Tab-separated table of C-alpha atoms in Angstrom:
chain	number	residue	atom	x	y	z
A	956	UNK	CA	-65.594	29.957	80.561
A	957	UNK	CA	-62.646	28.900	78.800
A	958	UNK	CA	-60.476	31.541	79.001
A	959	UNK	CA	-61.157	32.799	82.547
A	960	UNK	CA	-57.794	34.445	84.806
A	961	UNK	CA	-56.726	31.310	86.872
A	962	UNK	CA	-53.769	33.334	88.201
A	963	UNK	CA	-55.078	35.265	91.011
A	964	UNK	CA	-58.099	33.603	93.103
A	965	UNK	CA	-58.143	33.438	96.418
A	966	UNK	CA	-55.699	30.674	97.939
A	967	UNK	CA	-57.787	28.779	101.191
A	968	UNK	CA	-55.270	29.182	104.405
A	969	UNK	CA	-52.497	26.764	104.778
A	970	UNK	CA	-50.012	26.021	108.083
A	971	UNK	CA	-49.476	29.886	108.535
A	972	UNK	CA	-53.412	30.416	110.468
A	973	UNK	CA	-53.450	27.066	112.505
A	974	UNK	CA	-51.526	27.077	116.171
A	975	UNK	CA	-50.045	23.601	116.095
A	976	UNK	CA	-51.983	21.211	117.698
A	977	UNK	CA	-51.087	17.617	119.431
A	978	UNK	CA	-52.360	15.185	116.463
A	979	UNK	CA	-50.964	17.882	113.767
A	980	UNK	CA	-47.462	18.501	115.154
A	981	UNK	CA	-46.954	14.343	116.202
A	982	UNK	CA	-48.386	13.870	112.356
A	983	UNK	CA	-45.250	16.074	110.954
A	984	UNK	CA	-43.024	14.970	113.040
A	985	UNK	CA	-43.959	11.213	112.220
A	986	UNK	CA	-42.927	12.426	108.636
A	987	UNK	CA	-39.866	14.357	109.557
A	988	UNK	CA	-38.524	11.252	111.856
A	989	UNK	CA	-39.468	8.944	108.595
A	990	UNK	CA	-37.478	10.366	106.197
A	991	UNK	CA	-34.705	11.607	108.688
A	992	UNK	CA	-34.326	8.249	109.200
A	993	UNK	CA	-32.259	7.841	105.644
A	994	UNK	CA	-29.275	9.340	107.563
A	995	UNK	CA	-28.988	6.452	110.160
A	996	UNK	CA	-29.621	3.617	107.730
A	997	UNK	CA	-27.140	5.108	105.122
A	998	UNK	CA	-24.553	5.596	108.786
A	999	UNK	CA	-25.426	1.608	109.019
A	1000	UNK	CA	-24.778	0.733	105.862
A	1001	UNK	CA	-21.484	2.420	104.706
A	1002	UNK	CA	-20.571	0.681	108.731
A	1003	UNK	CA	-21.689	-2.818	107.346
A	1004	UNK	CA	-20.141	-1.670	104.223
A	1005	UNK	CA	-16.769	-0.966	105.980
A	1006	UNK	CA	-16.775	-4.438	107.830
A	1007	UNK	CA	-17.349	-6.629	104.592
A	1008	UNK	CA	-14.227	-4.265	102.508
A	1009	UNK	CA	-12.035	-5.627	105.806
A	1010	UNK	CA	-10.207	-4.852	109.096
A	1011	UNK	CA	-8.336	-1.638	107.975
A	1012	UNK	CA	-11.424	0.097	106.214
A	1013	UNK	CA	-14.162	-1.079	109.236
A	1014	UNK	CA	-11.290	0.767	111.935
A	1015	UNK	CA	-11.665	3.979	109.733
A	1016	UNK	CA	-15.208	4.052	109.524
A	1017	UNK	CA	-15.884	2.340	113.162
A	1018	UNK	CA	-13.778	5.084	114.209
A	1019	UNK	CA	-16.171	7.741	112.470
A	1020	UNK	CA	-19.467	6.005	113.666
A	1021	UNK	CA	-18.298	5.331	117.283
A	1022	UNK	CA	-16.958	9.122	117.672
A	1023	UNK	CA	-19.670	11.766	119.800
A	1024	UNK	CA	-20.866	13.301	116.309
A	1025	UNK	CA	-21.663	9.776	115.392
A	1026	UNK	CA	-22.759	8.514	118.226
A	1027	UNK	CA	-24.816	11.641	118.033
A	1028	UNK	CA	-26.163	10.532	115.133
A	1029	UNK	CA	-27.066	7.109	116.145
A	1030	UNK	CA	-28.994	7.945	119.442
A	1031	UNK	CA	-30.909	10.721	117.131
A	1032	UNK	CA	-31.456	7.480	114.732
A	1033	UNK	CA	-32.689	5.618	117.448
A	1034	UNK	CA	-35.014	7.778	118.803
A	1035	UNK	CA	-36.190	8.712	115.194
A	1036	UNK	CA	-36.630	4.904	114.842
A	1037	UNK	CA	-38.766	4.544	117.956
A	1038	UNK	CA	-40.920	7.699	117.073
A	1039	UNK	CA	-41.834	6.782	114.205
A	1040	UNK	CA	-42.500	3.136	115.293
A	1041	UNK	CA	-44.988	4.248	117.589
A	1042	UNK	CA	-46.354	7.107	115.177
A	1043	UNK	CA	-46.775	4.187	112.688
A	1044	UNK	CA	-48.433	2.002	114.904
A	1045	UNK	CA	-50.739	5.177	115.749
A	1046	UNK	CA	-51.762	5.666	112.031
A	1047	UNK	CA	-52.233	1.736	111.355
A	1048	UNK	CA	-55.031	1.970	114.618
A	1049	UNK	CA	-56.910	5.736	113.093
A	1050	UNK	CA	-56.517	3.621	109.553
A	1051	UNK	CA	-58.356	0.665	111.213
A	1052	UNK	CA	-60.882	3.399	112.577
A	1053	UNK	CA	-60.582	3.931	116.216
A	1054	UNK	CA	-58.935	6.395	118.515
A	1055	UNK	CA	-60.246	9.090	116.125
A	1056	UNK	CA	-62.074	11.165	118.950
A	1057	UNK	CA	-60.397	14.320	119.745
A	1058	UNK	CA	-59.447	13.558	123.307
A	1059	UNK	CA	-58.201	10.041	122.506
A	1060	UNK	CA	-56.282	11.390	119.460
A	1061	UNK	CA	-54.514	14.016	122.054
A	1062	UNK	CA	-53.595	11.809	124.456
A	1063	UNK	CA	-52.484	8.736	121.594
A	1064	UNK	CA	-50.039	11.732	120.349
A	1065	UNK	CA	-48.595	12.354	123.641
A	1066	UNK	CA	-47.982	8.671	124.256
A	1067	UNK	CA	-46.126	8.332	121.553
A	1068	UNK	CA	-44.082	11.895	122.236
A	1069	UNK	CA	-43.482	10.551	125.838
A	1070	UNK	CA	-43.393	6.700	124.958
A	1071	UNK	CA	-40.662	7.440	122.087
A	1072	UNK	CA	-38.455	9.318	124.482
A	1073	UNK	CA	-38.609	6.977	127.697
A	1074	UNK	CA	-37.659	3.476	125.184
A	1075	UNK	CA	-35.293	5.455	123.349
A	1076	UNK	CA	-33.754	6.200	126.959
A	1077	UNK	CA	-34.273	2.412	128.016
A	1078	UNK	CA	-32.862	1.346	124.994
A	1079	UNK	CA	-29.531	3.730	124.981
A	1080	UNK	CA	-29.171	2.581	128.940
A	1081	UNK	CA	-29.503	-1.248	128.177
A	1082	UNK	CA	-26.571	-0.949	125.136
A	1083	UNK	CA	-24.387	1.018	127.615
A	1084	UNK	CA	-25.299	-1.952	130.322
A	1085	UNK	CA	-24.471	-4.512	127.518
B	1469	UNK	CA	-54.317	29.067	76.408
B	1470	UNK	CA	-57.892	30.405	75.118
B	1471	UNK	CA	-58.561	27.480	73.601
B	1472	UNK	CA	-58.395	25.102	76.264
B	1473	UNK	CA	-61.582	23.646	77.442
B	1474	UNK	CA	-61.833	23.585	81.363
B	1475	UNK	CA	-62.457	19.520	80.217
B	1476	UNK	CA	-59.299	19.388	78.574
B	1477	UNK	CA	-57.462	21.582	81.190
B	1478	UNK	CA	-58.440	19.014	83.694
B	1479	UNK	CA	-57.754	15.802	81.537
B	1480	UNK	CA	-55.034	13.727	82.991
B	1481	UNK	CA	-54.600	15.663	86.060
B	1482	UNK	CA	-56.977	13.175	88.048
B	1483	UNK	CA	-56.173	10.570	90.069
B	1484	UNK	CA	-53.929	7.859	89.227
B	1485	UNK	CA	-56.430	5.300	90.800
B	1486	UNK	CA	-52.834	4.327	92.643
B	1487	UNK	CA	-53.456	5.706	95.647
B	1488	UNK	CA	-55.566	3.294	98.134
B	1489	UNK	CA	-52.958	0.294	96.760
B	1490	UNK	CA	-50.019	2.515	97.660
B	1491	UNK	CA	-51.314	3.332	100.929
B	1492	UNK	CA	-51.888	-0.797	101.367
B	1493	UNK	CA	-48.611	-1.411	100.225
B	1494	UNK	CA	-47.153	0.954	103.523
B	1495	UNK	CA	-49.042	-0.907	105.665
B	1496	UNK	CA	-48.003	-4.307	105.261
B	1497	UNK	CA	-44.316	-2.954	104.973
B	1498	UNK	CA	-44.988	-1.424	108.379
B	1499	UNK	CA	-46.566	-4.677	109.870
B	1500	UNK	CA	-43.281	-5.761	108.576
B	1501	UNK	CA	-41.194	-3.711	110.007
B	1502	UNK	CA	-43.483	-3.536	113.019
B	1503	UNK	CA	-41.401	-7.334	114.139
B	1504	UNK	CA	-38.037	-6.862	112.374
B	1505	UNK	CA	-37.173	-3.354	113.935
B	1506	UNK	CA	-37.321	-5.106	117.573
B	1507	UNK	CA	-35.719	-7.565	116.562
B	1508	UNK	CA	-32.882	-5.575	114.628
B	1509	UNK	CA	-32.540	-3.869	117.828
B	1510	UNK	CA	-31.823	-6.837	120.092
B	1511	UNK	CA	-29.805	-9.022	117.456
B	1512	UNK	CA	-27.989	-6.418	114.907
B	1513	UNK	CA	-27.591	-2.918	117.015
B	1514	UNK	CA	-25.572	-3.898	119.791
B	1515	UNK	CA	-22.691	-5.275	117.833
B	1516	UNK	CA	-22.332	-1.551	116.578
B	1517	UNK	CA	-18.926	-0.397	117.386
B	1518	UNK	CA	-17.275	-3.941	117.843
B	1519	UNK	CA	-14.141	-5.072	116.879
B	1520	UNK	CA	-13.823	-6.234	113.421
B	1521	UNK	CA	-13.301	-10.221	113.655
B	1522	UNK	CA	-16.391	-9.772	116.266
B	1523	UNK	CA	-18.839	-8.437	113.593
B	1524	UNK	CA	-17.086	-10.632	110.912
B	1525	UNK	CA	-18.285	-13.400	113.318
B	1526	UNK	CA	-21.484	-12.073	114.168
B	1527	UNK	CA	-23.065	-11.719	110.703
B	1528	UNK	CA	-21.296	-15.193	109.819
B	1529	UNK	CA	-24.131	-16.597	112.081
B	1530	UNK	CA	-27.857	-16.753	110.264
B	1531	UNK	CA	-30.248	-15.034	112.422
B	1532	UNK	CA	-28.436	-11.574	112.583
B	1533	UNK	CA	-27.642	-11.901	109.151
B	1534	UNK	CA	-31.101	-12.389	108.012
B	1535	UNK	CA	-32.765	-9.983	110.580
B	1536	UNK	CA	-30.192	-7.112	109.116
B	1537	UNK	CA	-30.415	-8.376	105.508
B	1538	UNK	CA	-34.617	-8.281	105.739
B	1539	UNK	CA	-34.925	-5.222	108.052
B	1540	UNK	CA	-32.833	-3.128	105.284
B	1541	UNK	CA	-34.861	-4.224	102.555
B	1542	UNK	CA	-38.023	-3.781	103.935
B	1543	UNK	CA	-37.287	-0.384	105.451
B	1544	UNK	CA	-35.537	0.930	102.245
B	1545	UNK	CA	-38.884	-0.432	100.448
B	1546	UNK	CA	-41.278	1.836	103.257
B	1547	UNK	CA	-38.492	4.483	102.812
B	1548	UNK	CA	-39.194	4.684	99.240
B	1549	UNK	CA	-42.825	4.504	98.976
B	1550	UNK	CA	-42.840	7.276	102.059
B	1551	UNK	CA	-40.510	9.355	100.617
B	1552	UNK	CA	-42.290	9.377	97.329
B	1553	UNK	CA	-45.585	10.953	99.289
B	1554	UNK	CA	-43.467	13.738	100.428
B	1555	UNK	CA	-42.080	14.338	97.120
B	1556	UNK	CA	-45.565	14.682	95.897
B	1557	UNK	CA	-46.824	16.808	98.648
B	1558	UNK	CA	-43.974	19.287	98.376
B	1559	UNK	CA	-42.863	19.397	94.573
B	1560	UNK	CA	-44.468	19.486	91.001
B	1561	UNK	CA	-43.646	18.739	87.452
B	1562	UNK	CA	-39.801	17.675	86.231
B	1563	UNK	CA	-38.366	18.391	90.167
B	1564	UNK	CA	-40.901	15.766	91.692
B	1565	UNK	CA	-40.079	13.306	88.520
B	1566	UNK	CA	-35.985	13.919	88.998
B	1567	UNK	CA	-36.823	13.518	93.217
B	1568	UNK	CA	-38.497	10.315	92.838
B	1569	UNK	CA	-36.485	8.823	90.784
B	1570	UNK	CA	-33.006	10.065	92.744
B	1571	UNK	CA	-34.667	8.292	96.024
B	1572	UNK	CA	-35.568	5.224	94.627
B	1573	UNK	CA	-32.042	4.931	92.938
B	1574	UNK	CA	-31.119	5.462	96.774
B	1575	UNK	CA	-32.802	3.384	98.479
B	1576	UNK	CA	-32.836	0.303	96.414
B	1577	UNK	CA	-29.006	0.982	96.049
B	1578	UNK	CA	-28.616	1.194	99.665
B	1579	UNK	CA	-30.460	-1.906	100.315
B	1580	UNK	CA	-27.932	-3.876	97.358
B	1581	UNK	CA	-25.023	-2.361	99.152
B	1582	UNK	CA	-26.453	-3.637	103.053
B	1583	UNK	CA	-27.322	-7.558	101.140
B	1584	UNK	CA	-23.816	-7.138	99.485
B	1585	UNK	CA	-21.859	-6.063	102.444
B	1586	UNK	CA	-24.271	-9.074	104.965
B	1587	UNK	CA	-23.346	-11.611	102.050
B	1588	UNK	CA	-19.878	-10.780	101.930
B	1589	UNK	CA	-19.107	-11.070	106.162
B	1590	UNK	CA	-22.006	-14.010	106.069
B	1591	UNK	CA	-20.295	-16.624	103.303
């Protein structure tokens, strides 16, 4: 048995046989939105960055981060942030052990596609307002 | 190769009995995170895009400076544990290693350079 051929069996099916599904496709995108979310905090920091290093240096980069690609970036940031909030929050109730039925699992994952778009709307309208 | 037990080819390739304390570890970040991201939105995100002596003033009061001082090290800490899972899922041997290590360099420096930069407008 030592020396059996390891190199060929049979793989079990991956992503390429399932249609995505409500709880799968909120699950990757909760990943996706988690790590994306590097790109806004890096955008905040070189900003904060920027302000400490003084008034010519913060204009430069306030200029960048206030321009449509950055603003851009920001409201994709935000609604990253409030995604994956509410994906989180998702995961911490399953971990806890309820809302694991298939029906409440559905409609949790639209919730949070629906509830992540509506407060990053809210949001963007109330720092306009502001 | 024909010498290897399957006991010795599985030897070390077990769990790291790391995993339940990692996943704890998320969660409290998360709780964490689940009151300073709010918060970071009502106290620290709206001065985005102000004038300089405005945000110079801003962070020179305590409670935004501490809100964006403790939301960027708590959400550089969840990046990095996060990040690390993915890393694992989707790479193997020296790549994963190199990964890891490249993102934790990253995040923990991005979190000195956010306390450096909120220290620096703050004092």
């Amino acid at each position: 048995m030592a020396d059996v051929n390891r190199g060929s069996r049979p793989l079990s099916p991956h992503l390429q046989v399932y249609r995505l599904q409500i709880p799968m496709t909120t699950s990757i995108l909760a990943r996706i939105t988690g790590n994306g979310l590097i790109v806004g905090s890096l955008v905040f920091v070189w900003w904060l960055v920027a302000a400490a290093a003084g008034p010519d240096y913060y204009a430069f980069v306030n200029g960048i981060v206030t321009s449509w690609l950055g603003l851009l970036v920001l409201a994709g940031s935000l609604w990253a942030l409030w995604y994956h909030s509410l994906a989180g929050l998702r995961h911490l109730l399953w971990d806890s052990g309820h809302g694991l039925e298939l029906a409440t699992a559905e409609r949790l994952g639209l919730a949070v596609v629906i509830g992540s778009v509506a407060a990053t709307v809210v949001t963007l309208a109330l720092l306009a307002w502001a | 190769m024909e010498h290897l037990t399957d006991r010795k080819r599985a030897e070390g390739r077990g769990s790291a009995r790391s995993g339940t304390l990692h996943h704890i570890a998320m969660m409290i970040s998360a709780g964490a995170l689940v009151i300073l991201v709010p918060l970071f939105l009502i106290v620290v995100v709206p001065v985005i895009g102000a004038a300089h002596a405005e945000v110079a003033a801003h962070f020179a009061r305590p409670f935004p400076a501490l809100v964006a001082a403790l939301t960027i090290v708590v959400a550089m800490h969840h990046f990095r544990g996060g990040v690390e899972m993915m890393i694992q899922d989707y790479w193997q041997g020296m790549t994963r290693k190199l990964a890891i290590l490249a993102m934790i360099l990253l995040s923990y420096g991005t979190a000195a350079a956010g306390l450096y930069a909120i220290a620096r407008l703050a004092l």
